[in-house]
mmCIF file of C-alpha atoms and ligand atoms in Angstrom:
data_model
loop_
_atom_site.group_PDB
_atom_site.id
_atom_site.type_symbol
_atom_site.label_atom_id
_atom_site.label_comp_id
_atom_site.label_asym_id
_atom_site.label_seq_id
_atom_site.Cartn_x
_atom_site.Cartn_y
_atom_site.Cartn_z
ATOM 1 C CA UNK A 1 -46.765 104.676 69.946
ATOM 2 C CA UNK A 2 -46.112 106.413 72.955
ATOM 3 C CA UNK A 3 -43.352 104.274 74.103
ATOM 4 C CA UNK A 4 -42.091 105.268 70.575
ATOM 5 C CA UNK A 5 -42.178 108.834 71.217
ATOM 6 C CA UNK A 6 -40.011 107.869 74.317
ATOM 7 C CA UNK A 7 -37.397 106.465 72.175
ATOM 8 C CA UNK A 8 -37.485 109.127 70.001
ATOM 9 C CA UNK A 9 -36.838 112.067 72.579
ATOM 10 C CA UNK A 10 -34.143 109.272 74.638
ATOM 11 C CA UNK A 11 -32.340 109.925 71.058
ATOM 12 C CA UNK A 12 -33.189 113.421 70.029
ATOM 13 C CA UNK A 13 -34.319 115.286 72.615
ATOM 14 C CA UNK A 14 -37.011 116.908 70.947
ATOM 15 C CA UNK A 15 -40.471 116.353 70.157
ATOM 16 C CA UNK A 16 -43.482 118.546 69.091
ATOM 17 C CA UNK A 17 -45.934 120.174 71.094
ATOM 18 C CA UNK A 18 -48.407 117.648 69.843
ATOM 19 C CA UNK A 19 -46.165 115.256 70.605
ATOM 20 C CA UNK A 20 -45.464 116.322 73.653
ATOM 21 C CA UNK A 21 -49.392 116.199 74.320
ATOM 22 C CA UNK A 22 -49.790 112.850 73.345
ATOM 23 C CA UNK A 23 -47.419 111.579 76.111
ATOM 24 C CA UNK A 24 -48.822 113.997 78.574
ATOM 25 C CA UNK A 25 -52.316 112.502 78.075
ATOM 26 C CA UNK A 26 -51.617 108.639 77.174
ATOM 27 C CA UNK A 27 -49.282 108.699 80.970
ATOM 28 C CA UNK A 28 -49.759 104.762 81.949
ATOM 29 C CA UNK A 29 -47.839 103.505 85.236
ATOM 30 C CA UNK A 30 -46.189 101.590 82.592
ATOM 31 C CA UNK A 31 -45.038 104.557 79.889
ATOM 32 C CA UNK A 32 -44.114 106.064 83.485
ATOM 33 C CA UNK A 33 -41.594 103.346 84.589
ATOM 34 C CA UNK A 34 -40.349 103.286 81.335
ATOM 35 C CA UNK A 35 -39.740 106.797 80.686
ATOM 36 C CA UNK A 36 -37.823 106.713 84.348
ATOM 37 C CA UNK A 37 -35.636 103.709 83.402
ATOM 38 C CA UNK A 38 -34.078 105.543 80.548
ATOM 39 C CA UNK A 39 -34.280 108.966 82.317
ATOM 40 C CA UNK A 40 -32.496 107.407 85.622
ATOM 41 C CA UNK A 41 -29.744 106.248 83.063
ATOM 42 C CA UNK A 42 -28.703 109.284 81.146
ATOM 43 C CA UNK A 43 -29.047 111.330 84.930
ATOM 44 C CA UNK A 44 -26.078 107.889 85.633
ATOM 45 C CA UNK A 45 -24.299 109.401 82.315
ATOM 46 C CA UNK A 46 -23.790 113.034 83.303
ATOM 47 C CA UNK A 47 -24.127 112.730 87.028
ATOM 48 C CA UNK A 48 -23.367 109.648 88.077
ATOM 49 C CA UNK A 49 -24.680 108.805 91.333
ATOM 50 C CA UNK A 50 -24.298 112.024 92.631
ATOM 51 C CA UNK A 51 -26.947 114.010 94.209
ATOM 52 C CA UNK A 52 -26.256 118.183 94.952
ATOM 53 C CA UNK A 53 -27.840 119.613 97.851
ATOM 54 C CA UNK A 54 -28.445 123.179 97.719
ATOM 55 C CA UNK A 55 -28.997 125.058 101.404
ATOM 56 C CA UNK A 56 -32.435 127.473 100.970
ATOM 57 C CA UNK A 57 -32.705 130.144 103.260
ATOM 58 C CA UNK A 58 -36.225 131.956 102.863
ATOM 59 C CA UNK A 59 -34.995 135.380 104.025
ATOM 60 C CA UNK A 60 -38.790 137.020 103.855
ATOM 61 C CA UNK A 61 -42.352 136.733 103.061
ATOM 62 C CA UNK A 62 -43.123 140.033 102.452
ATOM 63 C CA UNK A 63 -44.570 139.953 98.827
ATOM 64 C CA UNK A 64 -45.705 142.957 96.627
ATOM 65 C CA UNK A 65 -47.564 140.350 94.225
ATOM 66 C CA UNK A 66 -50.848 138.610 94.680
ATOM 67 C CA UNK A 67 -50.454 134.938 92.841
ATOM 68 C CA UNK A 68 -53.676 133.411 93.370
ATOM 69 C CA UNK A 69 -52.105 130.137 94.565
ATOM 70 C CA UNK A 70 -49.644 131.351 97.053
ATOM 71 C CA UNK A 71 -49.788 131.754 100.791
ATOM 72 C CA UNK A 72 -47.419 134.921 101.438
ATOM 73 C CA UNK A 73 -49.245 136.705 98.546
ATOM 74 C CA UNK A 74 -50.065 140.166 99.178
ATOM 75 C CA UNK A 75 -53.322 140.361 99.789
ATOM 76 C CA UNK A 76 -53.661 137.331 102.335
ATOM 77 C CA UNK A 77 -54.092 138.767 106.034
ATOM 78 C CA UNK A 78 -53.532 135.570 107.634
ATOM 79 C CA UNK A 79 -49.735 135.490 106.578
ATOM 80 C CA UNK A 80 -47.648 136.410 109.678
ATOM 81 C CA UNK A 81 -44.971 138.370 107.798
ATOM 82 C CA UNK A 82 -41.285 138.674 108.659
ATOM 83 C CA UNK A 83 -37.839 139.635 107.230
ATOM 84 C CA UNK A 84 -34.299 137.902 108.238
ATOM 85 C CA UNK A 85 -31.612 140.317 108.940
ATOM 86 C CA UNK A 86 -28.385 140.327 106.954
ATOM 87 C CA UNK A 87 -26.881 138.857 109.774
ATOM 88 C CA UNK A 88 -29.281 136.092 110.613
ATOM 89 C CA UNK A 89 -28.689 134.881 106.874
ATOM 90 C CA UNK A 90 -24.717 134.668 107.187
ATOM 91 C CA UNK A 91 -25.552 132.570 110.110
ATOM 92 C CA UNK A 92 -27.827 130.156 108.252
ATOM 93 C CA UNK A 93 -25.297 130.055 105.875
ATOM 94 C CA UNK A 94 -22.409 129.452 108.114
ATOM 95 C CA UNK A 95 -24.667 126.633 109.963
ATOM 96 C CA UNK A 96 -24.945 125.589 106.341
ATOM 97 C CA UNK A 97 -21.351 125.356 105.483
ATOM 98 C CA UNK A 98 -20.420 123.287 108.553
ATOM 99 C CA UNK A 99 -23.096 120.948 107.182
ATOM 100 C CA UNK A 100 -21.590 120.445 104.060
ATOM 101 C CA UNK A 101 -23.207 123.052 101.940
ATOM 102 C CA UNK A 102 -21.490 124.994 99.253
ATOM 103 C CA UNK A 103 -24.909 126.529 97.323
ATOM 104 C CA UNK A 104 -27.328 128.735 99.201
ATOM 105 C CA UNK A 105 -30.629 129.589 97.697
ATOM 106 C CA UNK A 106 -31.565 133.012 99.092
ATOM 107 C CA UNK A 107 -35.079 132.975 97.943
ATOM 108 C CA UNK A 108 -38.464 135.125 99.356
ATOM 109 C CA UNK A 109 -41.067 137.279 98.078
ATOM 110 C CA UNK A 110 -41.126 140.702 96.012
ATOM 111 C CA UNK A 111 -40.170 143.340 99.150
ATOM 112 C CA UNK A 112 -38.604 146.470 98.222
ATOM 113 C CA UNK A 113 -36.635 146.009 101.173
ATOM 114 C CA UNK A 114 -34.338 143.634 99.412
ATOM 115 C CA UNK A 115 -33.416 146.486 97.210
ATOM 116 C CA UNK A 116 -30.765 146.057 94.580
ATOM 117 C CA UNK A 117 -27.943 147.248 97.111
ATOM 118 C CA UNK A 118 -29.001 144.999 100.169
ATOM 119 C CA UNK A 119 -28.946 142.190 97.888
ATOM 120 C CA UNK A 120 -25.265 142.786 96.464
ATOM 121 C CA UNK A 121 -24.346 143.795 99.775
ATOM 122 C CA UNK A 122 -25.767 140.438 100.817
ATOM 123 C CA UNK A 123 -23.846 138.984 97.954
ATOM 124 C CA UNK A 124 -20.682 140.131 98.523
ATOM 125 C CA UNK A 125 -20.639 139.374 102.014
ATOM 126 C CA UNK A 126 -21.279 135.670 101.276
ATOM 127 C CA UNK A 127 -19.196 135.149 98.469
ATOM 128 C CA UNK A 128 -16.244 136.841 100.457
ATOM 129 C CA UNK A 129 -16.763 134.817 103.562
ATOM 130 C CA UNK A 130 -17.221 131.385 101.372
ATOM 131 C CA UNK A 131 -15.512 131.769 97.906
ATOM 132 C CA UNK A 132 -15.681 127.858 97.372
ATOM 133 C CA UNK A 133 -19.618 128.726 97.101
ATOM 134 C CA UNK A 134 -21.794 129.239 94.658
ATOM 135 C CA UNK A 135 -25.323 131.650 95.754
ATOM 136 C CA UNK A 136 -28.472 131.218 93.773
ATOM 137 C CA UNK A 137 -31.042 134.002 93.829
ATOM 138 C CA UNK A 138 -34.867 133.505 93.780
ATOM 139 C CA UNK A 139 -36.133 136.635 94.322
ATOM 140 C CA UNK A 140 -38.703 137.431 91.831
ATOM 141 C CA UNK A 141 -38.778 139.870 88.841
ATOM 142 C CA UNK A 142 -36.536 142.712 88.287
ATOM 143 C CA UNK A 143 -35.206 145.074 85.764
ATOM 144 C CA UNK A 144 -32.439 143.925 83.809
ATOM 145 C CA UNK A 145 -29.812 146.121 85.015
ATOM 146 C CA UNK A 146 -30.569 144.980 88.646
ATOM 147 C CA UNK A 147 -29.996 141.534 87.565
ATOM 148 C CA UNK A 148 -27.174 142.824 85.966
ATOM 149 C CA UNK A 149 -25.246 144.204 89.412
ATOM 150 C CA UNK A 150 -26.375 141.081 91.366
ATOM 151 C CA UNK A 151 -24.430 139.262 88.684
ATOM 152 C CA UNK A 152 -21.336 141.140 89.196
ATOM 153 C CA UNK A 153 -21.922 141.461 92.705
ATOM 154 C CA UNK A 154 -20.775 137.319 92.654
ATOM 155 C CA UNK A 155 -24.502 135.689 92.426
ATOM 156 C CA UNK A 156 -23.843 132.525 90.136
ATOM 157 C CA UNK A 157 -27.628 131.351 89.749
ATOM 158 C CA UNK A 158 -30.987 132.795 89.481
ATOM 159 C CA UNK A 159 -34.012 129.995 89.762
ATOM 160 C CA UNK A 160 -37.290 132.180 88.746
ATOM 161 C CA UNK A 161 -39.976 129.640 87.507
ATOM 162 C CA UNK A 162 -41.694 130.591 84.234
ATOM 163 C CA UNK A 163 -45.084 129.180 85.796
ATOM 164 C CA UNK A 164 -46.729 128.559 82.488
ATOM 165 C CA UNK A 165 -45.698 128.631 78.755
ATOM 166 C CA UNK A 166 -49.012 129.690 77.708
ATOM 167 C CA UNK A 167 -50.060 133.232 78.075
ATOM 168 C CA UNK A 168 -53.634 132.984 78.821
ATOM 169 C CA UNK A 169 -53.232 130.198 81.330
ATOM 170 C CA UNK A 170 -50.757 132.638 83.278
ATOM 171 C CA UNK A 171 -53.384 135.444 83.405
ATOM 172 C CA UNK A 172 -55.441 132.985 85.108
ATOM 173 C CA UNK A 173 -52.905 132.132 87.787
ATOM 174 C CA UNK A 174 -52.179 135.684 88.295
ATOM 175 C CA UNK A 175 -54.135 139.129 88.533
ATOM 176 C CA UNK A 176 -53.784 141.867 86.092
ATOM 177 C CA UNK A 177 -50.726 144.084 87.500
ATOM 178 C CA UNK A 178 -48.340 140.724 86.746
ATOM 179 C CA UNK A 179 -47.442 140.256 83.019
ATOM 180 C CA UNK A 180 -46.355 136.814 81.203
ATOM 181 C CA UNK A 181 -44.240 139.279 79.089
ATOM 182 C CA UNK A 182 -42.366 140.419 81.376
ATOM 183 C CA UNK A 183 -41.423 136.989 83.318
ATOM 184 C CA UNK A 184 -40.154 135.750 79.914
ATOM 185 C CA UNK A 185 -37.927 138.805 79.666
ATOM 186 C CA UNK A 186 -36.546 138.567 82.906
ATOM 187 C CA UNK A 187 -35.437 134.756 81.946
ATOM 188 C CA UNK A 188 -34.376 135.564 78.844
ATOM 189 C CA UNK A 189 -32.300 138.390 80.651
ATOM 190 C CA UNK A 190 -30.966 136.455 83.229
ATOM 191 C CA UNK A 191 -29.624 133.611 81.019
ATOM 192 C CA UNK A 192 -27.894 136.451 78.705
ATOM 193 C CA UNK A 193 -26.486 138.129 81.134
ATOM 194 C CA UNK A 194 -24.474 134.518 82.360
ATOM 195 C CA UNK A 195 -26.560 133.647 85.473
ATOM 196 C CA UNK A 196 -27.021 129.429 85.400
ATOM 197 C CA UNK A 197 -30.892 130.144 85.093
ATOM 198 C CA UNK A 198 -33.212 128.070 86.549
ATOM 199 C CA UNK A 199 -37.217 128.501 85.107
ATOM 200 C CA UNK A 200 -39.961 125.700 86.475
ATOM 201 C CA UNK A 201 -43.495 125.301 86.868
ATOM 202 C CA UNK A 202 -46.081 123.788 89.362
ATOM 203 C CA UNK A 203 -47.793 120.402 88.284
ATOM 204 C CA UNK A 204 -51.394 120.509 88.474
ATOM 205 C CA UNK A 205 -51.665 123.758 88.710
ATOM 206 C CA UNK A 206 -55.486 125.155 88.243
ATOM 207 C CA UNK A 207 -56.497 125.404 84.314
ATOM 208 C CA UNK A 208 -53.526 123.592 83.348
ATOM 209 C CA UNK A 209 -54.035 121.560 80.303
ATOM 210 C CA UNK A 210 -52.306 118.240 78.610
ATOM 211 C CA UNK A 211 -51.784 121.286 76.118
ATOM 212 C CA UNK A 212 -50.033 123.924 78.404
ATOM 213 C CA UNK A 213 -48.041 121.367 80.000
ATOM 214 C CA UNK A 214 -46.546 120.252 76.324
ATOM 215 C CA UNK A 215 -46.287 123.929 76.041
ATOM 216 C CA UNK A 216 -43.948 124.293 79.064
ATOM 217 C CA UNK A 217 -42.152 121.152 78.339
ATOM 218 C CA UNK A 218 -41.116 123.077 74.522
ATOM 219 C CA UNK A 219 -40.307 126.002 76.265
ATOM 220 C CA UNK A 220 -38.031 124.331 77.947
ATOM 221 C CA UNK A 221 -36.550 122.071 75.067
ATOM 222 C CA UNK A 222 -35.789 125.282 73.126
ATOM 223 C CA UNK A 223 -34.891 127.620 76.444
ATOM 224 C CA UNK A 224 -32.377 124.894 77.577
ATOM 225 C CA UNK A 225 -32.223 126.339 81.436
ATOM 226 C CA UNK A 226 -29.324 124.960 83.700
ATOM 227 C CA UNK A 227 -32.264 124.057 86.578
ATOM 228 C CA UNK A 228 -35.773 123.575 86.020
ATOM 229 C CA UNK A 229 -38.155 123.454 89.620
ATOM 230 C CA UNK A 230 -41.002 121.458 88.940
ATOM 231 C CA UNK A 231 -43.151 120.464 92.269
ATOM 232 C CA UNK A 232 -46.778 119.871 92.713
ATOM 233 C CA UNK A 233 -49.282 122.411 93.096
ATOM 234 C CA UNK A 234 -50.851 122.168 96.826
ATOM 235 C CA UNK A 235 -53.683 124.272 98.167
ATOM 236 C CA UNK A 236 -53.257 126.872 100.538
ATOM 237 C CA UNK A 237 -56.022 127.111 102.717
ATOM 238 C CA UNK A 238 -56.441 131.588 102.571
ATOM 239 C CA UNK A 239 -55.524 131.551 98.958
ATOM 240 C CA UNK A 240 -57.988 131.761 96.296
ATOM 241 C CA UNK A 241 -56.872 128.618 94.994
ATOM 242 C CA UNK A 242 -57.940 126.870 98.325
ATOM 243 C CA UNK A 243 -60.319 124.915 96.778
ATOM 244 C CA UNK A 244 -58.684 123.566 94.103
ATOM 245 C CA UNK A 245 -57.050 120.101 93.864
ATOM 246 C CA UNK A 246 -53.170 119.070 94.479
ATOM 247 C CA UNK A 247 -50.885 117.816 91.932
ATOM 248 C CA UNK A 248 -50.507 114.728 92.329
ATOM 249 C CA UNK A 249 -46.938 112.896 92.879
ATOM 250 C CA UNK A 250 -47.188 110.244 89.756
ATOM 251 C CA UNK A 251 -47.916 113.144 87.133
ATOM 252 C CA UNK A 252 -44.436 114.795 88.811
ATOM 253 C CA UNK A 253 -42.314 112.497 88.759
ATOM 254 C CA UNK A 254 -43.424 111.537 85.356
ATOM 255 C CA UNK A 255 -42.554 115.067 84.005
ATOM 256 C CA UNK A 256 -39.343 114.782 85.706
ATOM 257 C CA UNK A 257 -38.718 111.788 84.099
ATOM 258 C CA UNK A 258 -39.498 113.622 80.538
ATOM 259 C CA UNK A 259 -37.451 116.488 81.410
ATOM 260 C CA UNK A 260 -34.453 114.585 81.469
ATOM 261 C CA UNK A 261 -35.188 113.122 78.583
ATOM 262 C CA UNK A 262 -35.281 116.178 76.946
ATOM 263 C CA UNK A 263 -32.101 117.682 78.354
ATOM 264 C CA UNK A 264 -29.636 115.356 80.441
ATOM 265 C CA UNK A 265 -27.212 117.418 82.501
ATOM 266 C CA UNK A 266 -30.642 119.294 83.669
ATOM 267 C CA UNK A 267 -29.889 120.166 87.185
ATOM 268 C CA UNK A 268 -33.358 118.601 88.565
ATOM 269 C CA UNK A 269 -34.586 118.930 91.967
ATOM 270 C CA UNK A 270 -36.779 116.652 93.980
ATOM 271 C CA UNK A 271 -38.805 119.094 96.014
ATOM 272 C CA UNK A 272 -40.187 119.740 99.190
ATOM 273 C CA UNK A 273 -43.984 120.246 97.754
ATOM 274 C CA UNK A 274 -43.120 116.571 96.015
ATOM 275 C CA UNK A 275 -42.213 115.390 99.541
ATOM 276 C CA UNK A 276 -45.371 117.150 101.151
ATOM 277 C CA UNK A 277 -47.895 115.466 98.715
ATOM 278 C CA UNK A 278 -46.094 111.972 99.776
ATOM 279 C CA UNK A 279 -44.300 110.988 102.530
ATOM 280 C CA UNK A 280 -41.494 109.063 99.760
ATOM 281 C CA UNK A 281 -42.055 112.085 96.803
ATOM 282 C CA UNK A 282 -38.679 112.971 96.973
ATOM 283 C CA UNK A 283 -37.065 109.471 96.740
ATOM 284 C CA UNK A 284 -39.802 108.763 93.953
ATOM 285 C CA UNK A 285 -38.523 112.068 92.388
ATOM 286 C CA UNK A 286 -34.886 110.767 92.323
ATOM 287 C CA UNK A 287 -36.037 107.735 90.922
ATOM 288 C CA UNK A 288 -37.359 109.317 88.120
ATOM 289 C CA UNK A 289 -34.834 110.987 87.040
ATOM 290 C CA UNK A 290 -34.138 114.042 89.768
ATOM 291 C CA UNK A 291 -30.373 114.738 91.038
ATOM 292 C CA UNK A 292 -30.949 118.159 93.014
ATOM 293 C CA UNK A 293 -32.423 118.101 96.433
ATOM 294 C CA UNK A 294 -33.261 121.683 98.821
ATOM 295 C CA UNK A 295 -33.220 120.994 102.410
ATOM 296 C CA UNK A 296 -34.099 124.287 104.941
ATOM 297 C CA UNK A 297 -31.679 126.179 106.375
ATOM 298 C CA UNK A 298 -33.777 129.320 107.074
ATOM 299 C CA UNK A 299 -34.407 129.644 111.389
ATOM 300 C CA UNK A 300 -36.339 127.059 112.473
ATOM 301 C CA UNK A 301 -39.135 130.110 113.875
ATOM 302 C CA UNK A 302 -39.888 131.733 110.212
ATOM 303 C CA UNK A 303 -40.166 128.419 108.584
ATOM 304 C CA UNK A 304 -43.829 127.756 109.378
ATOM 305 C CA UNK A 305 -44.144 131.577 107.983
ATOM 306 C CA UNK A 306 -42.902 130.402 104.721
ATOM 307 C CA UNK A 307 -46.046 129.036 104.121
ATOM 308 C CA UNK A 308 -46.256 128.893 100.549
ATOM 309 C CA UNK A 309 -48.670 126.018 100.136
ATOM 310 C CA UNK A 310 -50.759 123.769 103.441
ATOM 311 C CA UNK A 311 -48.549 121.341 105.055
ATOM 312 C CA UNK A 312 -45.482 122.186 104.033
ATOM 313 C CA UNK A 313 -42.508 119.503 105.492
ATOM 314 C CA UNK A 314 -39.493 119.767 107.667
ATOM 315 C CA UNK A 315 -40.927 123.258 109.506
ATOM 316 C CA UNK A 316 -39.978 121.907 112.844
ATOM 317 C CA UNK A 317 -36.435 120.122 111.945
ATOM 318 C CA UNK A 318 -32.991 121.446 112.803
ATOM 319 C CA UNK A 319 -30.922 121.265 109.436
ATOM 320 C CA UNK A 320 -28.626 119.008 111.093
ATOM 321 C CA UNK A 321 -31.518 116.465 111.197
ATOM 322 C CA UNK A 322 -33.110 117.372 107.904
ATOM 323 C CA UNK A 323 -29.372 116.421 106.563
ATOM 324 C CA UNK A 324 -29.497 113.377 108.305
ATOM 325 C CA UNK A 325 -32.520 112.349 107.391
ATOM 326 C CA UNK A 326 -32.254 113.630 103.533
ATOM 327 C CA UNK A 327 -28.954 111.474 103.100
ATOM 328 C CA UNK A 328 -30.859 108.523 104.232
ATOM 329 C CA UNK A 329 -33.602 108.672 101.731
ATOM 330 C CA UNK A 330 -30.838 109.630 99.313
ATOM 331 C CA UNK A 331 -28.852 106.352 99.834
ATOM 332 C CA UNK A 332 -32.439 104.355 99.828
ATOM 333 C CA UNK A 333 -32.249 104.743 96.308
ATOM 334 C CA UNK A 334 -28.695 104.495 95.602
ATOM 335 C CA UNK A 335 -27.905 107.776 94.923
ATOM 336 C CA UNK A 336 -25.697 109.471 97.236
ATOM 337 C CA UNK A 337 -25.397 113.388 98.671
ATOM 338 C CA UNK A 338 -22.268 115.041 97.698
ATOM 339 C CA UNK A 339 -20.236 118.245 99.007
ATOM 340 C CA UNK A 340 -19.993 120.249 95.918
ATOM 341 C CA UNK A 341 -21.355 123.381 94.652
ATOM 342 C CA UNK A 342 -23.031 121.423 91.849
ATOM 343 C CA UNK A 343 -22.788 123.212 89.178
ATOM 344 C CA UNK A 344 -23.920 122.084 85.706
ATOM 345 C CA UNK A 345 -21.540 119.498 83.614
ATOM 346 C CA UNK A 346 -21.173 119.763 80.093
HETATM 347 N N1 SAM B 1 -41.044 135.446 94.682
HETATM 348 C C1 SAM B 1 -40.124 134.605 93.958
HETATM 349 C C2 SAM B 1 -40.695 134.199 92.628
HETATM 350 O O1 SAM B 1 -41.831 134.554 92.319
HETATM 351 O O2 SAM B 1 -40.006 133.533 91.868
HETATM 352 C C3 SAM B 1 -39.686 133.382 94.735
HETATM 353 C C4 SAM B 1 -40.627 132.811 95.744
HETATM 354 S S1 SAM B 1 -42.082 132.008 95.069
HETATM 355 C C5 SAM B 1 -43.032 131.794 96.538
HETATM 356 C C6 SAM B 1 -41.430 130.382 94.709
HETATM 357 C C7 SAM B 1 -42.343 129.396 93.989
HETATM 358 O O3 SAM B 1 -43.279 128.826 94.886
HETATM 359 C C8 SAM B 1 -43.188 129.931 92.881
HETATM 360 O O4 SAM B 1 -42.444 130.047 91.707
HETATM 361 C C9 SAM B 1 -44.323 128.899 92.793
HETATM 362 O O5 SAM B 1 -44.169 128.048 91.666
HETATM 363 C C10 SAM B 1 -44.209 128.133 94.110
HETATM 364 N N2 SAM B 1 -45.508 128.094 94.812
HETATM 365 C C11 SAM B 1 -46.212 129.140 95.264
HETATM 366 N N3 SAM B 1 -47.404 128.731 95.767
HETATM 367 C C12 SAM B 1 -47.442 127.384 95.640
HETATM 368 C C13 SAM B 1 -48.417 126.388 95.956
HETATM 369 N N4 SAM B 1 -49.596 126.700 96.481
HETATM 370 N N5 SAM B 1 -48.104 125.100 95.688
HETATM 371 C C14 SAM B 1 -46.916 124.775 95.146
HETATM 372 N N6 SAM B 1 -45.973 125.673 94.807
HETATM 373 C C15 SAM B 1 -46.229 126.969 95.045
#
């Protein structure tokens, strides 16, 4: 039956929730492969064997949130906080470009520093200096008008991971002051005002259920997002969620390998937590179905600061080597990094 449901969402790309619960819960290394054969051959159909590389530059960890799984929340003391200056990002993006870049991922926590302005001041300044780019944003919640003048200001992408489809399993995530109403506004926001939107969720994630994860998976089906981040969850050790257990990498890539199924021109990275939970995650990703991968431009001396989760890999590698390196594992599974800004094909 399961392999059946396979089939079915290879052909329709849609399922129900139950559905989508069944597969969730009947995973077999076998239904795995499977799904990843098919899902590795529709990524062939829209993307060939072409793999985008987007350049993320973490430009702070100041954070005005407190997610109970994440190391640069507010309330964690042991988070040694800092803030890049405008010019130390155009330098991480000009390093970047001479690596072949043409996306950068500004991305950080919720600091009223980044106001609106800096931002599209930030924006502008990039775009002008590298109009063959395209700049994602991942930058947290804001009102829609603010979304609205980073969108005219030249940003092109906005990744903000929904976290959970289900309501009450997002108040358990996250204290009282952050609202699962208001995260699904900004999304729906962002995609209407033209941003190539990019929503996500951690797998294995405390309290997540077979039944929230079908949950996400049909919010995505019916959101259709450009990018979807998926990555396993992975302890950080002054978080509240220190105890709990990591995602593991063969429920990921599994996922992946469904997401596809369910939309194939998905832009869908393999990412770093994947790679941190096993030393081949990433490779495994691609082989499931994956065609985005985010290699670290941000200065080598905040990137142990970014410490969103225990462990995290590449803090001590130049870019240059993470590049080298990346394209390496890329090729091992005959895929193959490409200098383009990657958008979506449809
Ligand atoms: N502040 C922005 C936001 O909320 O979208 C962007 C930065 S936020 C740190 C980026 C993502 O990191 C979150 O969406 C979350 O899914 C992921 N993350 C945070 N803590 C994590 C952990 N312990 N393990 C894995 N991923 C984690």
């Amino acid at each position: 039956k399961a392999k059946q449901l396979i089939d079915r969402l290879e052909a329709q790309h849609s399922l129900s929730i139950e559905e989508y619960e069944y597969l969730i819960e009947n995973q077999s290394d076998e239904l795995a492969a499977y799904a990843a054969e098919k899902a590795v051959a529709l990524r062939k159909q829209v993307y060939g064997t072409d793999v985008y590389i987007r350049g993320l530059i973490e430009i702070g960890n100041i954070c005005r949130n407190d997610c109970y799984y994440c190391g640069i929340r507010r309330s964690n003391p042991a988070c040694d906080r800092y803030r890049l200056t405008e010019a130390q990002i155009l330098d991480c993006a000009r390093e970047g470009y001479t690596l072949g870049f043409r996306t950068f991922v500004m991305q950080g926590g919720e600091d009223s520093a980044f106001s609106v302005d800096v931002v599209c001041h930030l924006v502008r300044q990039i775009k002008a200096e590298f109009p063959d780019c395209a700049v994602t944003l991942s930058l947290g919640e804001f009102p829609r008008e603010a979304y609205q003048a980073m969108f005219d200001a030249g940003a092109d992408r906005y990744l903000l991971r929904h976290e959970t489809a289900d309501k009450a399993h997002y108040e358990k995530l996250h204290p009282a002051q952050m609202s699962f109403d208001n995260r699904m506004r900004c999304l729906r926001d962002l995609k209407d005002i033209g941003y190539q939107t990019g929503c996500g969720f951690m797998v294995g994630s405390p309290y997540q259920t077979a039944q929230t994860l079908a949950e996400d998976l049909k919010f995505i089906e019916e959101f259709r997002p450009e990018m979807c981040g998926i990555g396993p969850f992975i302890p950080q050790k002054d978080t509240p969620f220190r105890d709990f257990p990591a995602g593991t990498c063969e429920q990921t890539v599994y996922l992946l390998s469904l997401l596809r199924l369910i939309q194939p021109n998905l832009l869908l990275p393999a990412t770093t937590a994947l790679g941190t939970i096993r030393p081949d995650g990433r490779e495994r990703g691609l082989q499931a179905g994956a065609n985005v991968v985010m290699p670290n431009l941000s200065p080598l001396g905040v990137r142990k600061k970014y410490a969103l989760y225990d462990g995290k890999l590449c803090t001590g590698e130049e870019a240059a080597q993470c590049i080298g390196c990346l394209s390496r594992r890329v090729a091992s599974v005959g895929c193959r990094i490409v200098t383009a800004r990657g958008d979506i094909i449809r």
